[in-house]
Coordinates of C-alpha atoms in Angstrom, one line a residue:
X1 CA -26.8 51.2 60.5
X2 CA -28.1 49.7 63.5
X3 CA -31.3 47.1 63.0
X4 CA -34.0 46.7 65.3
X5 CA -32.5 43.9 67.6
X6 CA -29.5 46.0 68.4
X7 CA -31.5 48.8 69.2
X8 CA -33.3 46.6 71.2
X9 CA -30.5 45.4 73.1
X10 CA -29.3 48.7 73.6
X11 CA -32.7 49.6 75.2
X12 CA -32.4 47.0 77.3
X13 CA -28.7 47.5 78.6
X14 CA -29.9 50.7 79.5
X15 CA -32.7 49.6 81.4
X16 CA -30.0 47.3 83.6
X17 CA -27.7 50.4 84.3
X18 CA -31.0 52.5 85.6
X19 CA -31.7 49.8 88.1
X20 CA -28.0 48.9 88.9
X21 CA -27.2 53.0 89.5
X22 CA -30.7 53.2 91.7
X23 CA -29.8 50.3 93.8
X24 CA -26.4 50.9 94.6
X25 CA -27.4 54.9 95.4
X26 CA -30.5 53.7 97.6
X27 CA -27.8 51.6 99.9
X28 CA -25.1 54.1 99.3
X29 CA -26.8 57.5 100.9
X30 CA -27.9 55.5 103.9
X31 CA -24.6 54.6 105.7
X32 CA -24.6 57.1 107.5
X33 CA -28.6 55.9 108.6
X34 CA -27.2 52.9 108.9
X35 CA -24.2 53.4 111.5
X36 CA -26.4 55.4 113.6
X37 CA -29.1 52.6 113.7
X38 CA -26.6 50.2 114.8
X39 CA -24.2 51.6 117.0
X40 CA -21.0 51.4 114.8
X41 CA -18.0 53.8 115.3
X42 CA -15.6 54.8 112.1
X43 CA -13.8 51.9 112.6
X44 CA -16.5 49.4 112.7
X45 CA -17.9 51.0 109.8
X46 CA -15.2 50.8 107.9
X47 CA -14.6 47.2 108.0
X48 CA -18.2 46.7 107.3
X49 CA -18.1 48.6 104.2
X50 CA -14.9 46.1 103.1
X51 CA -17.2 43.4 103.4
X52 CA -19.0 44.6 100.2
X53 CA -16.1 45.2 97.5
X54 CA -13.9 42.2 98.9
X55 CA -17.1 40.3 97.7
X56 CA -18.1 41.9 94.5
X57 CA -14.7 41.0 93.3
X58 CA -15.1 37.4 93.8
X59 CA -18.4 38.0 92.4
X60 CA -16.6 40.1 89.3
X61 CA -14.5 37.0 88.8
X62 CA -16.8 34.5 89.0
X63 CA -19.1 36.3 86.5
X64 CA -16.0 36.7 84.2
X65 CA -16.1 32.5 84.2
X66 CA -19.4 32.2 84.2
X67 CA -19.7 34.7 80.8
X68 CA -17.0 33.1 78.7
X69 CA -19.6 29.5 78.9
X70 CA -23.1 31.3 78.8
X71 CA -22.9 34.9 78.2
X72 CA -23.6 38.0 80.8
X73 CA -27.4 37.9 80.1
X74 CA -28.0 34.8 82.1
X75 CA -25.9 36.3 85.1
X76 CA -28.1 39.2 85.0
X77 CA -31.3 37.5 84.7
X78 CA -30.6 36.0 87.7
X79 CA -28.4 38.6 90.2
X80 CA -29.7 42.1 89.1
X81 CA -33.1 40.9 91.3
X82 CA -31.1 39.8 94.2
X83 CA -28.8 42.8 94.0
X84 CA -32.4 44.4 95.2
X85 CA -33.4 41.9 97.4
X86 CA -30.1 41.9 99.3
X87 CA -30.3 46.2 99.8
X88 CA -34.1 45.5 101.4
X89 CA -32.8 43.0 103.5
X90 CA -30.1 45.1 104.9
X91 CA -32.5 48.4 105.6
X92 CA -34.1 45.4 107.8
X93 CA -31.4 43.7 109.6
X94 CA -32.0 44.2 113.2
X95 CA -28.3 43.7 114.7
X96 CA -25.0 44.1 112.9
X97 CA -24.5 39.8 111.8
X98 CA -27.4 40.2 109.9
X99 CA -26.2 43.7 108.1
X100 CA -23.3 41.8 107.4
X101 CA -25.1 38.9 105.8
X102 CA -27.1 41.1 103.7
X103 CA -24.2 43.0 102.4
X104 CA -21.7 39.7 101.5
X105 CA -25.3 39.0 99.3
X106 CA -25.0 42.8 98.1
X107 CA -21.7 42.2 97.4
X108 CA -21.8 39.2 95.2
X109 CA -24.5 40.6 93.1
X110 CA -23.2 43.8 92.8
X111 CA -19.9 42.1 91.5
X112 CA -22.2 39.9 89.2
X113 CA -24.1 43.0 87.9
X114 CA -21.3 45.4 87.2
X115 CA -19.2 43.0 84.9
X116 CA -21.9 41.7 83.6
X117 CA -24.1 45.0 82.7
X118 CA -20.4 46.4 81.3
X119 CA -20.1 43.1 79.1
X120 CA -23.4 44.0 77.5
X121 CA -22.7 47.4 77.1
X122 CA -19.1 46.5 75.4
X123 CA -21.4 44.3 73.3
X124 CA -24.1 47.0 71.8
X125 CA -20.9 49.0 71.3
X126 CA -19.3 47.1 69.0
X127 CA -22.4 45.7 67.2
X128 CA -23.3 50.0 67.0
X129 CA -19.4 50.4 65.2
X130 CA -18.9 53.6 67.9
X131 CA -18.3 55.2 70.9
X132 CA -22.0 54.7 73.0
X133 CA -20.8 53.5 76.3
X134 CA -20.5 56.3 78.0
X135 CA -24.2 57.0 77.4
X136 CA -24.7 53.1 79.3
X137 CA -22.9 55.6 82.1
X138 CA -24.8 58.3 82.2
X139 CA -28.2 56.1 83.2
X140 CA -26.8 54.9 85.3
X141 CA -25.7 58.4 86.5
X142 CA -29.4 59.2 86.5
X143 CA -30.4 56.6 88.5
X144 CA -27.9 57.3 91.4
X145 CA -29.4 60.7 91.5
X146 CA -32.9 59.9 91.8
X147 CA -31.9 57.3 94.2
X148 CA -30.5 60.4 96.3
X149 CA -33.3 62.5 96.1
X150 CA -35.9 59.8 96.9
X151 CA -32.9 59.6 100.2
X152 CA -33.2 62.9 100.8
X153 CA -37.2 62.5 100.6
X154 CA -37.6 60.2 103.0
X155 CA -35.0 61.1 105.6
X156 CA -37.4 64.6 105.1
X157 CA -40.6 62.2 105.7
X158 CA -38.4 59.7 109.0
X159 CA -39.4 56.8 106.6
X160 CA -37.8 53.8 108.0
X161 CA -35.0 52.3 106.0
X162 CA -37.0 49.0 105.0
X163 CA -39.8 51.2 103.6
X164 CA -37.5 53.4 102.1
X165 CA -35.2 50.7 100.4
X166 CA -38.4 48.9 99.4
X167 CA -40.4 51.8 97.7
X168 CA -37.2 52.2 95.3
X169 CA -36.0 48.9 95.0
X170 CA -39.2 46.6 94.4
X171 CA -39.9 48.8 90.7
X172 CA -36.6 48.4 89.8
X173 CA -36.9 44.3 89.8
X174 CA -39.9 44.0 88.0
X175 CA -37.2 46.2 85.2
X176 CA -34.7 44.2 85.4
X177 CA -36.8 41.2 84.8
X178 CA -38.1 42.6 81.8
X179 CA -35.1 44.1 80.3
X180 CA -33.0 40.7 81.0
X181 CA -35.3 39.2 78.0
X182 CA -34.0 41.6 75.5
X183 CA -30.1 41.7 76.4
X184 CA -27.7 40.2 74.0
X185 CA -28.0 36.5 73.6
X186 CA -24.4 34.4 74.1
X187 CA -24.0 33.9 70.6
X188 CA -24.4 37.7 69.7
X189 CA -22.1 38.6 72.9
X190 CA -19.1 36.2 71.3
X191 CA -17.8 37.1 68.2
X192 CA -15.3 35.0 65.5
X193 CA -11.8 36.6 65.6
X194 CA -9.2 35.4 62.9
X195 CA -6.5 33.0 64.4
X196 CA -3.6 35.1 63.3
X197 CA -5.9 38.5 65.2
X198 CA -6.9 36.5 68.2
X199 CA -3.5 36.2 69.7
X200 CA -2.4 34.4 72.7
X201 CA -5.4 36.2 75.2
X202 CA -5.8 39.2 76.8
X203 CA -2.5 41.3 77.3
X204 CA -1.6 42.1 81.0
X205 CA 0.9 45.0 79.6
X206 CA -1.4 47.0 78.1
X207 CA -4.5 46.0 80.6
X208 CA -2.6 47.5 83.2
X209 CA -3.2 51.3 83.0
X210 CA -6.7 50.8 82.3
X211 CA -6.8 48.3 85.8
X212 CA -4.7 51.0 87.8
X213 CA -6.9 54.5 86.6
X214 CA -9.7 52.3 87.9
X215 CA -8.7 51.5 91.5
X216 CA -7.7 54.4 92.0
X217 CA -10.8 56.4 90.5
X218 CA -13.1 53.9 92.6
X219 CA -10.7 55.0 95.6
X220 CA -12.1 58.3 94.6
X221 CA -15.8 57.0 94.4
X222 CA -15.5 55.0 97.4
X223 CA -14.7 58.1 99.5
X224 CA -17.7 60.2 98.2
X225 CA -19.7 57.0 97.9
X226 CA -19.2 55.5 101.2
X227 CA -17.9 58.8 103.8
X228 CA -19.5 61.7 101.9
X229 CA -22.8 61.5 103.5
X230 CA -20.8 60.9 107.2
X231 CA -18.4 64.1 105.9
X232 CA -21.8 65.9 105.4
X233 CA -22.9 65.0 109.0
X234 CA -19.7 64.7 111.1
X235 CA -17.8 67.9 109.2
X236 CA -20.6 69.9 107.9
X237 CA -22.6 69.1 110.5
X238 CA -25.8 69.4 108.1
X239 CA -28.9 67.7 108.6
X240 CA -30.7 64.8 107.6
X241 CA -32.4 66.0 104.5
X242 CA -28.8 67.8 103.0
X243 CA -26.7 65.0 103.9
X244 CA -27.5 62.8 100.6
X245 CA -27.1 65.9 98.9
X246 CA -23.0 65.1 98.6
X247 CA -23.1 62.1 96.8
X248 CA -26.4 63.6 95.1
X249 CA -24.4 66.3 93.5
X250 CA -21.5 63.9 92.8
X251 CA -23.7 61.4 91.0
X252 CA -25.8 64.4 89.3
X253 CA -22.7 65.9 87.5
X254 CA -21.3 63.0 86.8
X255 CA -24.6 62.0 85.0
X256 CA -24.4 65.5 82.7
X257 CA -20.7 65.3 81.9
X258 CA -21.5 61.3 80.7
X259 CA -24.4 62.9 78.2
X260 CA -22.0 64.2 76.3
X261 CA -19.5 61.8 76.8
X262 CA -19.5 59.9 73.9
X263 CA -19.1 62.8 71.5
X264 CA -16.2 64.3 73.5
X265 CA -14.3 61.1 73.1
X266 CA -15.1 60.7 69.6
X267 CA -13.9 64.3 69.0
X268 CA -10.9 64.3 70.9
X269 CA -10.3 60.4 72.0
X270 CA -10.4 59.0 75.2
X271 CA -6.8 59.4 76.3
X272 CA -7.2 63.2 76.3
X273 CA -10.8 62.8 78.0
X274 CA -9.4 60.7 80.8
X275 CA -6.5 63.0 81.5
X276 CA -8.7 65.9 81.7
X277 CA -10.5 64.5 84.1
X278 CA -8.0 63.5 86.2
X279 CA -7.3 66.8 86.7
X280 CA -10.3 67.9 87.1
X281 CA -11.2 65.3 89.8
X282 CA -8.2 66.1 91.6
X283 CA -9.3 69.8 91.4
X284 CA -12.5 68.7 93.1
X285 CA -10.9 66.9 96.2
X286 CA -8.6 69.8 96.9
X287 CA -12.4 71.7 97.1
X288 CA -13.7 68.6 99.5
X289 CA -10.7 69.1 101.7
X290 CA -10.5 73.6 102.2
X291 CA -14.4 73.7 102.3
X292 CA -15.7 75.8 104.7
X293 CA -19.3 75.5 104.6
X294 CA -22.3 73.1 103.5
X295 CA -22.8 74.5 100.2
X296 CA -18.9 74.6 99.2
X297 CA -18.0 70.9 100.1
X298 CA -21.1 69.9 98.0
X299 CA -19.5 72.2 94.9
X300 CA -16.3 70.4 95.3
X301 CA -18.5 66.6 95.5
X302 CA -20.2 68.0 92.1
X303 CA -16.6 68.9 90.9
X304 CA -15.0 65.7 91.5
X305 CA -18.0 63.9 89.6
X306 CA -17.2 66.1 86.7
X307 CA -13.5 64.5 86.9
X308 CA -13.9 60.9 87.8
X309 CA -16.9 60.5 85.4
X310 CA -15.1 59.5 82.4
X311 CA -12.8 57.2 83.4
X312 CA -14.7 53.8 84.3
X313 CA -16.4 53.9 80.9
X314 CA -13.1 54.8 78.9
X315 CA -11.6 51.7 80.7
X316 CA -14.4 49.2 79.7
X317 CA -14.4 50.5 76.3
X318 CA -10.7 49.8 76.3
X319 CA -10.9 46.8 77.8
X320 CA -13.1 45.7 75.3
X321 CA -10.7 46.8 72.5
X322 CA -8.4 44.7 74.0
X323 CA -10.2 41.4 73.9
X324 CA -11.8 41.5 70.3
X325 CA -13.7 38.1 70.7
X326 CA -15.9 39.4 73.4
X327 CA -14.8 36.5 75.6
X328 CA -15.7 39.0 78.5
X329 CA -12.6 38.3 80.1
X330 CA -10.7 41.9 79.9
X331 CA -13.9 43.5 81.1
X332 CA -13.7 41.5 84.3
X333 CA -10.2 42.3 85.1
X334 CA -11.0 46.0 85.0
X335 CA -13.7 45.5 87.0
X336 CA -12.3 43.3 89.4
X337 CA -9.5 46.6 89.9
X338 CA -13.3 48.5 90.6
X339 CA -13.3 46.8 93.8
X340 CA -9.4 47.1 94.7
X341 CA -10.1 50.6 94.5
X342 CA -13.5 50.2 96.6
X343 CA -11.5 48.3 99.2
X344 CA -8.8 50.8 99.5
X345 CA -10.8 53.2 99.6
X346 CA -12.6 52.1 102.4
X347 CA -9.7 50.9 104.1
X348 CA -7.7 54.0 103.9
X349 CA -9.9 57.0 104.2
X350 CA -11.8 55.4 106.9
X351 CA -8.9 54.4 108.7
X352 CA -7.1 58.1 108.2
X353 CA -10.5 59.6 110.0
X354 CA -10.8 57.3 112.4
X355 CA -7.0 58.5 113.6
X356 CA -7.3 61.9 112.7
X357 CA -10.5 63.7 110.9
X358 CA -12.2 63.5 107.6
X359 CA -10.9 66.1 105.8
X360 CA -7.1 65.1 106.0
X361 CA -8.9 61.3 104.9
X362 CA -9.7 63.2 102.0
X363 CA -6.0 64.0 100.9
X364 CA -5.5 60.5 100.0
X365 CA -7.9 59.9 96.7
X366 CA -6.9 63.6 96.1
X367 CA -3.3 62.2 95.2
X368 CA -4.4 59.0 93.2
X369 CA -6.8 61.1 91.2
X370 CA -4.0 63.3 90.3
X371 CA -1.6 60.0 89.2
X372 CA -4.6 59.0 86.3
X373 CA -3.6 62.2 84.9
X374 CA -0.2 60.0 83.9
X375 CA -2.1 57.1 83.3
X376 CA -4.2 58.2 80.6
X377 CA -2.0 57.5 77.6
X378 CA -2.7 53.8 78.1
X379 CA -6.4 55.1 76.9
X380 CA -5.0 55.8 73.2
X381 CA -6.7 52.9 71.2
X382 CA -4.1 50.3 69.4
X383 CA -5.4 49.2 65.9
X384 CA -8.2 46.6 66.7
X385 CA -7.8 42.9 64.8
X386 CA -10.7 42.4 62.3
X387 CA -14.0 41.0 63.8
X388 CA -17.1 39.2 62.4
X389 CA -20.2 40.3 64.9
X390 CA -23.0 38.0 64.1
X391 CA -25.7 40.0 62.1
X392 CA -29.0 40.7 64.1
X393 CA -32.0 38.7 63.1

């Protein structure tokens, strides 16, 4: 049964996901704000938006280091905040060098915050004895959603992008700060492994499947995250209060499938999950691609959330299997893969539209999605070595 300090720490790691899922939405919905403000063409845009993933995964990696020596709760102490900062500061940036600065600080934190936030969650897990990660997920789900619809607000109410950023973004610090003092300590994040368990570190061989299904879902997420607002306005030719409304229906089925998550993978196991929504997601781009109106393309965004929603948790929760003393160090491989896939992503679809159109940019996560169908059997869990987790005070 879980005591009071792990139910603490779970509180808490949800708390981080909430802010991490509003701050990255409340940047997210905006690019297409944000190209327009500054001038930027497809192309421009698109090497702008590699600016952030190329980051985060030096960010990732460093926080990897960092966690092995003083556990993920000081990294997010100390980045979550600036994660926030950095969004406000790029709503503000009044020509395109200072955008860019304020995303490479975006970047590193979000790098920082996403292994770290997964490292905690990987954590509660194990110290729970079952599948709860997907939950972690969910929030963070939420939070994307209501970072949408505040988007949608505001670009209703011509709020500028600094008030905007900052009505959503200063609450969410004064969370983080708070939650940060009830996160897993170092010594409850590393856990004693038997010599003859421990092996020789973290296996490549079996690390890969989970690292591949997660470029190429976040080649997936990158396209709805980064082009599905510009799809909304430059194919759909919507306006400004239904363009969020694509990555708002993304993030908002994504969020309900993740409810249940946990319980479908403990019933069926999270190979079978993960190939299921492969298909699902690749379903969902096929939609993207043949829509013919406003409400259809955002039925085939809420279609691929259903799909691609699974898979990043299932990989952090098999990552974790993989590295049984919680050294942190599997966790930030499979995220550092996050950002392949972000950079990719931004890379390829935005170059395919800038040659030809969005919706023939959209074939190309379409395929990838489908190839995670394959991948999914590296999801079946291998027998874990026997762990000693630290009793809770």
């Amino acid at each position: 049964m879980p005591q009071s300090r792990d139910r603490r720490a779970r509180l808490a790691t949800f708390a981080v996901f909430f802010v991490q899922g509003l701050t990255f939405a409340t940047l997210l919905t905006q690019v297409s704000a944000l190209q327009n403000k500054h001038g930027l063409t497809d192309g421009e845009l698109s090497i702008l938006l590699l600016v952030v993933p190329v980051i985060a995964g030096i960010g990732s990696v460093v926080a990897g280091s960092l966690a092995t020596r003083f556990g993920s709760r000081w990294i997010l102490r100390f980045v979550q905040p600036l994660a926030c900062v950095a969004v406000v500061l790029a709503g503000a940036a009044p020509n395109v060098p200072s955008l860019v600065a304020a995303n490479v600080l975006f970047g590193l934190s979000l790098g920082g915050v996403d292994a770290g936030m997964n490292m905690q969650g990987v954590t509660v897990e194990r110290r729970y004895g079952r599948p709860i990660l997907t939950g972690f997920h969910a929030l963070w789900s939420a939070a994307a959603v209501i970072g949408a619809l505040w988007a949608s607000a505001a670009g209703g109410m011509d709020l500028s992008l600094p008030v905007t950023f900052a009505i959503a973004l200063a609450p969410a610090v004064v969370i983080s700060l708070i939650a940060s003092t009830w996160l897993c300590t170092p010594e409850e994040e590393h856990v004693e492994v038997a010599a003859a368990d421990a092996g020789p570190g973290v296996p490549w061989k079996a690390i890969i499947p989970l690292c591949l299904a997660m470029a190429f879902l976040y080649v997936g997420d990158a396209s709805i995250s980064n082009f599905g607002s510009v799809f909304m306005d430059k194919v759909m030719h919507a306006t400004a209060a239904v363009v969020p409304l694509a990555l708002g229906a993304y993030q908002a089925t994504t969020f309900v499938v993740r409810i249940g998550g946990d319980l479908a993978v403990r019933k069926w196991g999270p190979a079978m999950i993960v190939r299921i929504g492969g298909a699902v997601a690749t379903l969902g781009f096929v939609a993207i691609v043949l829509a013919p109106s406003e409400p259809l393309a955002i039925a085939g965004f809420a279609l691929t959330g259903i799909g691609l929603s699974v898979v990043a948790p299932q990989s952090f929760s098999a990552a974790g299997r993989l590295d049984p003393a919680g050294t942190g160090v599997a966790i930030a491989r499979v995220n550092m893969f996050n950002y392949v896939g972000f950079i990719v992503g931004a890379a390829l679809v935005g170059g395919i539209a800038d040659a030809s159109d969005y919706r023939i940019a959209f074939t190309a996560p379409l395929v990838l999605a489908a190839v995670i169908i394959l991948l999914a059997r590296g999801f079946q869990p291998r027998t874990a070595p026997a762990v000693t987790a630290p009793a809770a005070p």
